Coordinates of C-alpha atoms in Angstrom, one line a residue:
M725 CA -22.2 40.4 -68.4
S726 CA -19.1 40.2 -66.2
T727 CA -20.9 40.7 -62.7
V728 CA -23.4 38.5 -62.8
W729 CA -21.7 35.4 -61.2
L730 CA -21.1 37.5 -58.3
I731 CA -24.5 38.0 -57.4
P732 CA -24.4 34.4 -56.2
A733 CA -20.8 33.8 -55.6
L734 CA -20.3 36.5 -53.2
P735 CA -22.7 34.8 -50.5
L736 CA -21.5 31.4 -51.3
A737 CA -18.1 32.2 -50.2
G738 CA -19.5 34.1 -47.2
A739 CA -21.2 30.5 -46.8
L740 CA -17.9 28.2 -47.2
C741 CA -16.1 30.6 -45.5
N742 CA -18.1 30.2 -42.2
I743 CA -18.6 26.4 -42.9
L744 CA -14.1 26.1 -43.1
F745 CA -13.9 28.6 -40.5
G746 CA -16.4 29.5 -38.0
N747 CA -14.5 28.0 -35.5
R748 CA -11.7 30.2 -35.7
I749 CA -14.0 33.2 -36.8
G750 CA -16.4 32.9 -33.8
R751 CA -18.3 36.3 -32.9
R752 CA -16.4 37.7 -36.1
A753 CA -18.4 35.7 -38.7
H754 CA -20.5 38.8 -39.5
W755 CA -17.5 40.2 -41.1
V756 CA -17.5 37.9 -43.9
A757 CA -21.2 37.6 -44.0
V758 CA -22.5 41.0 -44.3
P759 CA -20.6 42.6 -46.6
T760 CA -20.6 39.8 -49.1
V761 CA -24.3 39.9 -49.3
A762 CA -24.2 43.6 -49.6
G763 CA -21.6 42.5 -52.1
S764 CA -24.7 40.9 -53.8
F765 CA -26.6 43.6 -54.0
L766 CA -24.4 46.4 -55.7
A767 CA -23.5 43.9 -57.9
A768 CA -27.7 43.2 -57.9
C769 CA -28.0 47.1 -58.8
T770 CA -25.7 47.2 -61.7
V771 CA -27.2 44.5 -63.2
L772 CA -30.7 46.2 -62.8
A773 CA -28.8 49.2 -64.3
H774 CA -28.5 47.0 -67.9
V775 CA -32.1 45.6 -68.0
W776 CA -33.3 49.3 -66.8
D777 CA -34.9 49.8 -70.8
G778 CA -36.4 46.9 -70.9
G779 CA -33.9 44.7 -72.3
S780 CA -32.7 40.8 -71.3
F781 CA -29.2 38.8 -72.3
T782 CA -28.3 35.5 -71.0
S783 CA -24.7 35.2 -68.9
P784 CA -23.1 31.5 -68.6
L785 CA -22.4 31.0 -65.0
F786 CA -20.5 27.6 -65.0
A787 CA -20.0 24.3 -66.9
W788 CA -22.4 21.9 -65.7
I789 CA -22.0 18.8 -67.0
V790 CA -19.6 17.3 -69.2
A791 CA -19.2 13.7 -70.8
G792 CA -17.5 13.3 -74.1
D793 CA -19.3 15.5 -77.1
F794 CA -22.0 16.6 -74.4
E795 CA -22.0 20.1 -72.2
T796 CA -24.5 21.2 -70.2
S797 CA -23.8 24.7 -68.7
V798 CA -25.6 27.0 -65.9
V799 CA -27.0 29.6 -67.9
A800 CA -28.7 32.7 -66.0
L801 CA -31.1 35.1 -67.7
V802 CA -31.9 38.5 -66.7
D803 CA -34.3 40.6 -67.2
P804 CA -36.7 43.0 -65.9
L805 CA -38.1 40.2 -63.8
T806 CA -34.9 39.4 -62.4
G807 CA -33.4 42.4 -62.1
V808 CA -36.3 43.2 -59.3
M809 CA -36.3 39.9 -57.9
L810 CA -32.8 39.8 -57.2
L811 CA -32.7 43.5 -55.7
V812 CA -35.8 42.8 -53.3
V813 CA -34.3 39.4 -52.3
T814 CA -30.2 40.6 -52.0
G815 CA -31.2 43.7 -50.4
V816 CA -33.9 42.9 -47.8
S817 CA -31.5 40.1 -46.7
A818 CA -28.2 42.3 -46.4
L819 CA -30.7 44.1 -44.2
I820 CA -31.7 40.9 -42.5
H821 CA -28.1 40.2 -42.2
L822 CA -26.7 43.5 -40.5
Y823 CA -29.8 43.1 -38.0
S824 CA -28.9 39.6 -37.0
V825 CA -25.3 41.1 -35.6
G826 CA -27.3 42.6 -33.0
Y827 CA -30.3 40.3 -32.4
M828 CA -28.1 36.9 -32.1
H829 CA -24.6 38.7 -30.7
D830 CA -24.9 35.6 -27.9
D831 CA -26.1 32.7 -29.8
P832 CA -23.5 29.8 -29.7
G833 CA -24.4 28.7 -33.1
Y834 CA -22.7 32.6 -34.2
A835 CA -20.8 31.1 -37.1
R836 CA -23.1 28.3 -38.2
Y837 CA -26.0 30.9 -37.8
F838 CA -24.1 33.5 -40.5
A839 CA -23.4 30.2 -42.9
Y840 CA -26.7 29.0 -43.4
L841 CA -28.6 32.5 -44.0
N842 CA -25.3 33.5 -46.8
L843 CA -26.0 29.4 -48.2
F844 CA -29.8 30.9 -48.0
V845 CA -29.3 33.9 -50.4
F846 CA -26.8 32.1 -52.7
S847 CA -29.3 29.5 -53.1
M848 CA -32.2 32.0 -53.8
T849 CA -30.5 34.1 -56.0
M850 CA -29.3 31.3 -57.9
L851 CA -33.4 30.6 -58.3
V852 CA -33.8 33.8 -59.4
L853 CA -31.1 33.5 -62.1
A854 CA -32.2 30.3 -63.8
G855 CA -32.9 29.9 -67.0
D856 CA -34.2 26.9 -67.4
F857 CA -36.6 24.2 -65.2
L858 CA -34.0 22.2 -64.6
V859 CA -31.7 24.8 -62.4
L860 CA -34.3 26.3 -61.2
Y861 CA -35.9 22.9 -59.6
V862 CA -32.0 22.2 -58.3
F863 CA -32.3 25.4 -56.3
W864 CA -35.3 25.0 -55.5
E865 CA -34.6 22.3 -53.7
A866 CA -31.4 24.3 -52.0
V867 CA -33.7 27.1 -50.8
G868 CA -36.4 24.3 -49.6
L869 CA -33.1 22.6 -47.7
C870 CA -31.9 25.8 -46.5
S871 CA -35.0 26.3 -44.5
Y872 CA -34.8 23.0 -43.3
L873 CA -31.6 24.5 -41.7
L874 CA -32.6 27.4 -40.7
I875 CA -36.2 27.3 -38.8
G876 CA -34.2 24.6 -36.9
F877 CA -31.5 26.0 -36.0
W878 CA -32.1 25.7 -31.9
Y879 CA -32.2 22.0 -32.9
T880 CA -31.8 21.3 -29.1
R881 CA -35.3 22.6 -28.9
P882 CA -38.1 19.6 -29.1
A883 CA -40.3 22.2 -31.0
A884 CA -37.7 24.1 -33.0
A885 CA -36.8 20.3 -34.4
Q886 CA -40.1 19.5 -34.9
A887 CA -40.7 22.6 -36.9
G888 CA -37.5 22.4 -39.3
K889 CA -38.9 18.6 -39.9
K890 CA -42.2 19.5 -40.5
A891 CA -41.4 22.4 -43.0
F892 CA -39.2 19.7 -45.0
I893 CA -41.9 17.1 -45.8
V894 CA -44.8 19.6 -46.6
N895 CA -42.0 20.7 -49.0
R896 CA -41.5 17.8 -50.3
V897 CA -44.8 17.0 -50.9
G898 CA -45.4 20.3 -53.3
D899 CA -41.8 19.6 -54.4
F900 CA -42.9 16.1 -55.5
G901 CA -45.9 17.5 -58.1
F902 CA -42.9 20.1 -59.0
G903 CA -41.0 17.4 -60.6
L904 CA -43.2 15.2 -62.2
G905 CA -44.6 18.6 -63.9
V906 CA -40.9 19.2 -64.9
M907 CA -40.4 15.8 -65.9
W908 CA -43.6 16.1 -68.3
L909 CA -42.6 19.2 -69.7
W910 CA -39.5 17.3 -70.9
T911 CA -41.5 14.8 -72.5
A912 CA -44.1 17.2 -73.9
L913 CA -41.3 19.8 -75.8
G914 CA -38.0 18.0 -75.5
T915 CA -36.4 21.1 -73.9
L916 CA -36.4 22.8 -70.4
D917 CA -35.2 26.1 -71.5
Y918 CA -37.3 29.1 -70.6
V919 CA -37.1 30.8 -74.2
A920 CA -38.0 27.5 -75.5
V921 CA -40.7 26.4 -73.8
F922 CA -42.4 30.0 -73.5
R923 CA -41.9 29.8 -77.3
D924 CA -43.1 26.6 -77.7
A925 CA -45.9 26.4 -75.2
E926 CA -48.7 27.0 -77.8
T927 CA -48.0 24.1 -79.3
L928 CA -49.3 21.8 -76.5
S929 CA -52.8 21.2 -76.2
P930 CA -54.6 22.4 -73.3
A931 CA -55.4 19.4 -71.7
T932 CA -51.2 19.0 -71.5
A933 CA -50.8 22.3 -70.6
T934 CA -53.4 22.2 -68.0
G935 CA -51.7 19.0 -66.2
I936 CA -48.1 20.7 -66.5
A937 CA -49.1 24.0 -64.9
L938 CA -51.6 22.1 -61.9
L939 CA -47.9 19.8 -60.9
L940 CA -45.9 23.2 -61.0
F941 CA -48.2 25.4 -58.9
M942 CA -48.7 21.9 -56.9
G943 CA -45.1 22.9 -56.2
A944 CA -45.8 26.5 -55.6
C945 CA -48.7 25.2 -53.0
G946 CA -46.2 24.3 -50.7
K947 CA -43.1 26.7 -51.2
S948 CA -45.6 29.8 -50.6
A949 CA -48.0 27.4 -47.9
Q950 CA -51.1 27.8 -50.1
L951 CA -54.0 25.5 -49.2
P952 CA -53.9 22.5 -48.3
L953 CA -50.0 23.2 -48.0
H954 CA -49.7 26.0 -45.3
T955 CA -49.3 24.1 -41.9
W956 CA -45.6 24.3 -41.9
L957 CA -44.8 27.9 -41.9
P958 CA -46.8 29.0 -39.0
D959 CA -45.0 26.3 -37.0
A960 CA -41.8 28.0 -38.8
M961 CA -41.7 30.5 -36.6
E962 CA -39.8 28.4 -33.9
G963 CA -36.2 29.6 -35.9
P964 CA -34.9 32.9 -35.1
T965 CA -36.8 36.2 -35.8
P966 CA -34.4 37.2 -38.4
V967 CA -34.7 33.9 -40.1
S968 CA -39.0 34.5 -40.1
A969 CA -38.2 37.9 -41.8
L970 CA -35.6 36.3 -44.2
I971 CA -37.2 33.5 -45.2
H972 CA -40.6 33.6 -44.7
A973 CA -41.8 36.7 -45.5
A974 CA -39.4 38.7 -48.2
T975 CA -37.9 35.7 -50.2
M976 CA -38.3 31.7 -50.1
V977 CA -42.2 32.0 -50.1
T978 CA -42.6 34.0 -52.5
A979 CA -40.8 31.9 -54.6
G980 CA -44.1 30.1 -56.2
V981 CA -45.5 33.6 -57.3
Y982 CA -42.4 34.4 -59.4
M983 CA -42.8 30.6 -60.5
V984 CA -45.7 31.4 -62.0
A985 CA -45.4 34.3 -63.2
R986 CA -42.3 33.8 -64.9
S987 CA -44.5 30.6 -66.6
H988 CA -47.2 32.4 -67.7
A989 CA -47.1 31.5 -71.3
L990 CA -47.9 27.5 -69.9
F991 CA -50.5 28.7 -67.4
E992 CA -52.4 31.0 -69.9
R993 CA -52.2 28.2 -72.5
S994 CA -54.6 25.7 -70.3
G995 CA -57.0 28.5 -69.0
V996 CA -58.2 26.5 -66.3
A997 CA -54.8 26.6 -64.3
L998 CA -55.1 30.3 -64.3
E999 CA -58.4 29.9 -62.9
V1000 CA -57.2 27.2 -59.8
V1001 CA -54.5 30.0 -59.1
A1002 CA -56.9 32.4 -58.9
W1003 CA -59.3 30.5 -56.7
V1004 CA -56.7 28.9 -54.3
G1005 CA -55.3 31.9 -53.7
T1006 CA -58.4 34.1 -53.3
A1007 CA -59.5 30.7 -50.2
T1008 CA -56.2 31.0 -49.0
A1009 CA -55.8 35.0 -48.4
I1010 CA -59.2 34.7 -46.3
F1011 CA -58.5 31.4 -44.9
A1012 CA -55.5 32.8 -43.2
A1013 CA -56.7 36.2 -42.3
T1014 CA -59.4 34.8 -40.2
I1015 CA -57.1 33.0 -38.1
A1016 CA -54.8 35.6 -37.8
L1017 CA -57.5 37.6 -36.5
V1018 CA -57.4 35.9 -32.9
Q1019 CA -53.8 34.6 -32.4
T1020 CA -52.0 35.7 -29.3
D1021 CA -48.1 35.3 -30.6
I1022 CA -47.0 38.2 -32.6
K1023 CA -45.1 35.5 -34.4
R1024 CA -47.8 34.1 -35.5
V1025 CA -50.2 37.2 -36.1
L1026 CA -47.3 37.5 -39.0
A1027 CA -47.0 34.3 -39.8
Y1028 CA -50.8 33.7 -40.8
S1029 CA -50.9 37.3 -42.1
T1030 CA -47.6 36.3 -44.4
V1031 CA -49.4 33.3 -45.5
S1032 CA -53.2 35.2 -46.3
Q1033 CA -50.8 38.1 -48.2
L1034 CA -49.5 35.5 -50.6
G1035 CA -53.0 34.3 -51.0
Y1036 CA -53.6 38.0 -52.9
M1037 CA -50.5 37.2 -55.0
F1038 CA -51.6 34.2 -56.2
A1039 CA -55.0 35.9 -56.9
A1040 CA -53.2 39.0 -58.7
V1041 CA -51.1 36.6 -61.4
G1042 CA -54.7 34.2 -60.7
L1043 CA -56.2 37.0 -62.8
G1044 CA -53.3 37.7 -65.3
A1045 CA -52.8 41.0 -63.4
Y1046 CA -48.2 39.7 -63.1
A1047 CA -47.3 42.5 -62.4
A1048 CA -49.4 43.6 -59.8
G1049 CA -49.0 39.9 -58.2
I1050 CA -45.1 40.8 -58.3
F1051 CA -45.4 44.6 -57.4
H1052 CA -47.2 43.2 -53.9
L1053 CA -44.5 40.4 -53.8
V1054 CA -41.8 43.7 -53.2
T1055 CA -44.2 45.8 -51.1
H1056 CA -44.6 43.0 -49.0
A1057 CA -41.3 42.4 -48.9
F1058 CA -40.5 45.6 -47.0
F1059 CA -43.4 46.1 -45.0
K1060 CA -43.9 42.0 -43.3
A1061 CA -39.8 42.1 -42.7
L1062 CA -40.0 45.4 -41.1
L1063 CA -42.9 43.7 -39.1
F1064 CA -41.2 40.4 -37.9
L1065 CA -38.1 42.4 -37.6
G1066 CA -40.2 45.0 -35.3
A1067 CA -41.4 42.1 -33.4
G1068 CA -37.9 40.9 -33.2
S1069 CA -37.1 43.8 -31.3
V1070 CA -39.8 43.6 -29.4
I1071 CA -38.4 40.0 -28.2
H1072 CA -35.3 40.7 -27.7
G1073 CA -36.7 44.3 -25.6
L1074 CA -38.8 41.9 -23.1
G1075 CA -36.1 38.8 -22.6
G1076 CA -38.1 36.6 -25.2
E1077 CA -41.3 37.2 -24.8
Q1078 CA -43.8 37.0 -27.4
D1079 CA -47.1 37.0 -25.9
L1080 CA -49.7 39.9 -26.8
R1081 CA -51.4 39.0 -23.8
K1082 CA -48.0 40.1 -21.5
M1083 CA -46.8 43.5 -23.3
G1084 CA -48.6 47.0 -24.2
G1085 CA -47.2 50.3 -23.2
L1086 CA -44.2 49.7 -25.3
S1087 CA -44.4 52.9 -27.5
S1088 CA -42.9 54.7 -24.3
R1089 CA -39.9 53.0 -23.6
M1090 CA -39.1 51.6 -27.5
V1091 CA -40.0 54.8 -29.6
T1092 CA -37.9 53.6 -32.7
T1093 CA -39.4 50.2 -33.0
T1094 CA -42.9 51.3 -31.9
I1095 CA -42.9 54.5 -35.0
T1096 CA -41.2 51.6 -37.5
T1097 CA -43.3 49.1 -36.8
T1098 CA -46.5 51.1 -37.2
I1099 CA -45.3 51.9 -39.9
G1100 CA -45.2 48.9 -41.3
A1101 CA -48.7 47.5 -39.9
L1102 CA -50.2 50.4 -41.3
G1103 CA -48.3 49.6 -45.1
L1104 CA -49.7 45.9 -44.5
A1105 CA -53.6 47.3 -43.9
G1106 CA -53.1 49.2 -46.7
V1107 CA -53.2 53.0 -45.5
P1108 CA -53.1 55.7 -48.0
G1109 CA -50.0 56.7 -49.4
L1110 CA -48.2 53.7 -48.4
A1111 CA -46.8 50.5 -50.5
G1112 CA -48.9 48.5 -49.6
F1113 CA -52.4 50.3 -50.2
F1114 CA -50.9 50.6 -53.6
S1115 CA -50.2 47.2 -54.8
K1116 CA -53.2 46.0 -52.6
D1117 CA -55.5 48.4 -54.5
E1118 CA -53.6 47.2 -58.0
I1119 CA -55.0 43.8 -57.5
L1120 CA -58.6 44.5 -56.3
A1121 CA -59.3 47.2 -59.5
A1122 CA -57.9 44.0 -61.8
A1123 CA -60.7 41.4 -60.0
F1124 CA -63.5 44.2 -60.2
H1125 CA -62.3 45.0 -63.9
G1126 CA -61.4 41.5 -65.0
G1127 CA -65.0 40.6 -64.3
H1128 CA -64.2 38.1 -61.3
R1129 CA -66.7 40.1 -58.8
A1130 CA -66.8 37.3 -56.2
I1131 CA -63.1 36.9 -56.0
W1132 CA -62.9 40.8 -55.6
G1133 CA -65.5 41.0 -52.7
L1134 CA -63.9 38.0 -51.5
L1135 CA -60.1 40.1 -51.3
L1136 CA -62.1 43.3 -50.6
L1137 CA -63.4 41.4 -47.2
G1138 CA -59.9 40.1 -46.5
A1139 CA -58.6 43.8 -46.9
F1140 CA -60.6 44.6 -43.9
L1141 CA -59.8 41.6 -41.9
T1142 CA -55.9 42.6 -42.8
A1143 CA -56.8 46.1 -41.2
F1144 CA -58.1 44.5 -38.0
Y1145 CA -55.4 42.0 -37.2
A1146 CA -52.9 44.5 -38.0
S1147 CA -54.3 47.5 -35.7
R1148 CA -55.1 45.2 -33.2
L1149 CA -51.3 43.8 -33.2
L1150 CA -50.2 47.3 -32.6
F1151 CA -52.7 48.2 -30.1
L1152 CA -52.1 45.1 -28.1
A1153 CA -47.7 45.4 -28.6
F1154 CA -47.3 49.1 -28.2
Y1155 CA -50.4 50.9 -26.8
G1156 CA -52.8 50.8 -24.2
A1157 CA -51.9 50.1 -20.2
P1158 CA -48.6 47.7 -19.8
R1159 CA -49.4 44.1 -19.1
M1160 CA -46.0 42.5 -19.1
S1161 CA -44.4 41.1 -15.7
K1162 CA -42.5 43.0 -13.5
E1163 CA -39.4 41.2 -14.7
A1164 CA -40.2 41.5 -18.1
A1165 CA -40.9 45.4 -17.3
H1166 CA -37.8 45.6 -15.7
H1167 CA -35.3 44.1 -18.4
L1168 CA -37.3 46.6 -21.8
H1169 CA -34.9 48.1 -23.4
E1170 CA -34.6 49.8 -27.0
S1171 CA -32.8 47.5 -29.1
P1172 CA -29.1 48.8 -30.5
S1173 CA -28.6 50.7 -33.5
V1174 CA -27.8 47.9 -35.3
M1175 CA -30.9 46.4 -35.1
T1176 CA -32.9 49.4 -35.3
L1177 CA -31.1 51.0 -38.6
P1178 CA -32.7 48.6 -40.8
L1179 CA -36.0 48.9 -39.2
W1180 CA -35.8 52.7 -40.3
A1181 CA -34.3 51.5 -44.0
L1182 CA -37.3 49.5 -44.4
A1183 CA -39.7 51.8 -43.0
V1184 CA -38.5 54.6 -45.4
L1185 CA -38.7 51.6 -47.8
T1186 CA -42.3 51.2 -46.9
A1187 CA -43.8 54.9 -47.1
V1188 CA -42.1 56.0 -50.4
A1189 CA -42.3 52.6 -52.4
G1190 CA -45.9 52.9 -53.8
L1191 CA -45.5 56.5 -54.4
A1192 CA -42.0 56.1 -56.1
V1193 CA -43.8 53.0 -59.1
G1194 CA -47.2 52.5 -57.9
I1195 CA -49.4 55.3 -59.2
P1196 CA -52.0 53.9 -61.5
S1197 CA -52.2 55.8 -64.9
E1198 CA -54.2 55.2 -67.8
R1199 CA -50.8 53.1 -68.9
G1200 CA -50.7 51.3 -65.4
T1201 CA -48.0 52.1 -63.3
R1202 CA -44.4 52.6 -63.8
F1203 CA -43.9 48.9 -62.0
A1204 CA -46.0 47.7 -64.7
R1205 CA -44.8 49.6 -67.5
F1206 CA -40.8 48.5 -66.0
L1207 CA -42.0 44.7 -66.6
D1208 CA -44.5 45.0 -69.4
P1209 CA -41.5 43.0 -71.8
V1210 CA -41.6 39.5 -69.5
L1211 CA -45.0 40.2 -68.1
P1212 CA -47.5 41.7 -70.3
L1213 CA -49.6 44.6 -69.1
H1214 CA -53.4 43.9 -69.4
A1215 CA -54.4 47.6 -69.1
E1216 CA -58.3 48.2 -69.9
A1217 CA -59.7 51.1 -70.6
H1218 CA -61.3 51.6 -66.9
S1219 CA -64.0 54.8 -65.9
G1220 CA -62.7 57.2 -64.4
S1221 CA -65.5 57.4 -61.9
V1222 CA -65.6 53.0 -61.1
S1223 CA -61.8 53.6 -59.9
Y1224 CA -62.8 56.3 -58.2
V1225 CA -65.3 54.9 -56.5
L1226 CA -63.0 51.3 -56.2
L1227 CA -60.3 53.6 -54.3
I1228 CA -62.8 55.1 -52.0
L1229 CA -64.3 51.7 -51.1
S1230 CA -60.8 50.3 -50.3
V1231 CA -59.9 53.3 -47.9
V1232 CA -63.2 52.7 -46.2
V1233 CA -62.7 49.6 -45.7
V1234 CA -59.5 49.5 -44.1
A1235 CA -60.7 52.4 -41.9
A1236 CA -63.4 50.6 -41.0
G1237 CA -60.9 47.7 -39.7
I1238 CA -58.9 50.2 -38.0
T1239 CA -61.4 51.9 -36.6
L1240 CA -63.2 48.1 -35.2
A1241 CA -60.1 46.8 -33.5
W1242 CA -59.7 50.8 -31.7
F1243 CA -63.0 50.2 -30.4
M1244 CA -61.9 46.5 -28.9
Y1245 CA -58.9 47.3 -27.7
V1246 CA -57.9 50.7 -27.0
S1247 CA -61.4 52.8 -25.9
S1248 CA -62.7 49.6 -24.0
R1249 CA -60.4 48.3 -21.5
V1250 CA -58.7 45.1 -22.3
R1251 CA -58.4 42.2 -20.1
A1252 CA -55.2 40.1 -20.7
E1253 CA -56.7 37.1 -19.2
T1254 CA -60.2 37.4 -21.9
I1255 CA -57.3 37.5 -25.2
G1256 CA -57.2 33.8 -26.6
R1257 CA -59.9 32.3 -24.7
P1258 CA -62.6 30.4 -26.6
R1259 CA -65.8 32.0 -25.9
T1260 CA -67.8 30.9 -28.4
P1261 CA -67.3 28.0 -31.1
L1262 CA -66.2 29.6 -34.1
H1263 CA -63.8 31.5 -31.8
A1264 CA -62.2 28.4 -30.7
L1265 CA -62.6 27.2 -34.5
L1266 CA -60.5 30.5 -35.4
L1267 CA -57.9 29.4 -32.5
N1268 CA -57.2 26.1 -33.6
A1269 CA -56.9 27.0 -37.2
Y1270 CA -59.8 25.2 -38.2
Y1271 CA -58.2 21.7 -36.6
V1272 CA -56.6 21.5 -40.4
D1273 CA -53.2 20.0 -38.4
R1274 CA -55.2 17.8 -36.3
L1275 CA -57.2 16.8 -39.1
Y1276 CA -53.5 16.2 -40.7
D1277 CA -52.7 14.5 -38.4
W1278 CA -55.5 12.1 -38.0
I1279 CA -55.7 11.6 -42.0
F1280 CA -52.1 11.1 -42.3
V1281 CA -49.8 11.3 -40.1
R1282 CA -50.9 8.4 -37.7
P1283 CA -51.9 6.3 -40.0
F1284 CA -48.5 6.0 -41.9
F1285 CA -46.6 6.4 -38.6
R1286 CA -48.9 2.9 -37.6
L1287 CA -48.0 1.5 -41.4
S1288 CA -43.9 2.5 -40.9
T1289 CA -44.0 1.1 -37.4
V1290 CA -45.3 -2.4 -39.4
L1291 CA -43.2 -2.7 -41.9
A1292 CA -40.2 -1.9 -40.0
R1293 CA -41.2 -4.9 -37.2
A1294 CA -42.3 -7.0 -39.8
F1295 CA -41.0 -6.6 -42.9
D1296 CA -38.1 -4.5 -41.8
L1297 CA -36.8 -7.0 -39.2
G1298 CA -38.5 -10.1 -40.3
V1299 CA -38.0 -10.1 -44.5
I1300 CA -34.8 -8.1 -44.9
D1301 CA -33.2 -8.6 -41.6
R1302 CA -33.4 -12.6 -41.7
A1303 CA -32.6 -12.2 -45.8
V1304 CA -29.6 -10.4 -44.9
N1305 CA -28.3 -12.5 -41.9
G1306 CA -29.3 -15.5 -43.9
L1307 CA -26.7 -14.4 -46.8
G1308 CA -24.3 -13.9 -44.0
G1309 CA -24.4 -17.7 -42.4
A1310 CA -24.4 -18.9 -46.0
V1311 CA -21.4 -17.6 -46.8
V1312 CA -19.9 -18.4 -42.7
A1313 CA -21.3 -22.4 -43.7
W1314 CA -19.4 -22.2 -47.3
A1315 CA -16.5 -20.5 -45.8
A1316 CA -16.2 -23.5 -42.8
A1317 CA -16.6 -26.0 -45.2
T1318 CA -13.8 -25.0 -47.9
R1319 CA -11.8 -24.7 -44.7
R1320 CA -11.3 -28.2 -44.6
L1321 CA -9.2 -28.2 -47.6
Q1322 CA -6.9 -26.4 -46.2
T1323 CA -5.2 -29.3 -44.3
G1324 CA -1.6 -27.8 -44.4
Y1325 CA 0.1 -31.4 -45.0
V1326 CA 2.2 -30.8 -48.1
V1327 CA 1.4 -34.4 -49.3
N1328 CA -2.5 -33.8 -49.3
Y1329 CA -1.7 -31.0 -52.0
A1330 CA 1.1 -32.8 -54.1
L1331 CA -1.7 -35.6 -54.7
T1332 CA -4.4 -33.0 -55.5
M1333 CA -2.3 -31.7 -58.0
L1334 CA -1.3 -35.1 -59.3
A1335 CA -5.0 -35.7 -59.3
G1336 CA -5.8 -32.6 -61.3
A1337 CA -3.1 -33.4 -63.9
V1338 CA -4.1 -36.8 -64.7
L1339 CA -7.7 -35.1 -65.3
V1340 CA -6.6 -32.5 -67.2
V1341 CA -4.3 -35.3 -69.7
A1342 CA -7.5 -37.3 -69.5
F1343 CA -9.8 -34.3 -71.0
L1344 CA -7.0 -34.0 -73.6
L1345 CA -7.0 -37.7 -75.0
S1346 CA -10.7 -38.3 -74.6
R1347 CA -10.6 -35.4 -77.6

């Protein structure tokens, strides 16, 4: 289809324009960046319309490698799954670009910021459009590079520079496994094309399929912040808040879920790999949710919430409920982007304050932000009627009816924890008595319309998405039926009474979480100095995120740093530098010796020529 190429091309053009002419464009950079992403969204809508009936097609984008008779091209594969992902990526990105106009208006790196955002959208759309694992891998890495640039955007801040570096290194650990998986796949099947790989997956032995699938999942753990490669995402909150909304809520971190769902044929051939995915996702969901319970930085609460919700998505795809996992990906993009942008509005209104202990009472001064963020938090909590309720309930139902009762119980516990920390964030930030400083209270104001408009759009999507396509039926949800040509719909005959009991239990759990948060932070007086202060060993454990960062520092960072220091001083300076310097000294000595042959006297040169001629004649006569 002729419009497919516009989806990545427009953001790329915007990025190049702001990179090359950013100094001249200056504060008008958004006039380039926002329309290009909006145009990409419109092109994605037209593409989705062409696969609305469940069809699919391929579209060559450009020739990549041409050498003699060998030629390979970048080919886009478009099907219902691609259409959904493109719509989410470009739609949410367009809203965040618009929001950034207000949030970043006085930043000196304005043009550079929009160039990075556009470049990220280009990389993400190419990742989704990829028709083979090689192109997927290339733009998998490109997305990681853009993430590094955006997280460390304020590179003069040591914390931001360190966070960007940490994200880049941790992702490289996962990507090492991903690269090995791609190479093993080529060795085993002789092709990386999606259609051929998924068609021939049945020819792989279960052991080979398991090895390949687990290596690919290793890359997904890095990109989507799953245990044990989750540590980079909370620190990534050092980047601008719209970056957190774009990369760490709606797009990049969901690439791993998309990849596993797309490659379900490989994971199903293994069987074991799916179990690993389900349990890692479940463990991550509980692990991160418990940490989010006690965080005091508004963005870090949302960061750990993102890690937890990604765990739900992986649990779903690991259970074979692929459509439920992708549906939660979509709904999460709406309410988590809304929450991050709402947090950004609060930070903007308070002059940069991010500490929940220094907020409260914002509801009367920031009405729009309060209403929209409340909708987002309730959507995250899974309140009935909102999008998060439908997608999370699908995952819980899949776990129960699939016989994974332990996973179901843990995910249900995670739903309770989610409702609690989402409500805690709301109550501490917006309701109750004000706890901010006089300076912050004086500065407090509602965000401009360019920032509140995206909030309203995402709030509407959070409110209606579940009702529009997520209502369950005997043949699955409307969303699952749409994806059925790509992701098999494992619909089973579920008892109506059991389904109703599960639904009621889910509602009760959510209500319990919200009620507990109300009693702890609204009905009783909240003393700011007691929040975030460890009162028990368990509280200290959660505040320090189970000390995983310290553990990694002791086991990996410090030993490797010491090893690098030794190698730099002993091997690099003692061996490499000496070898290079010795070679240079030898050349100098040889040049000094041969320089003596150049005397400058013609008689010496004539004598040398005569001697040479005599030797040549003697050689010829000796033959």
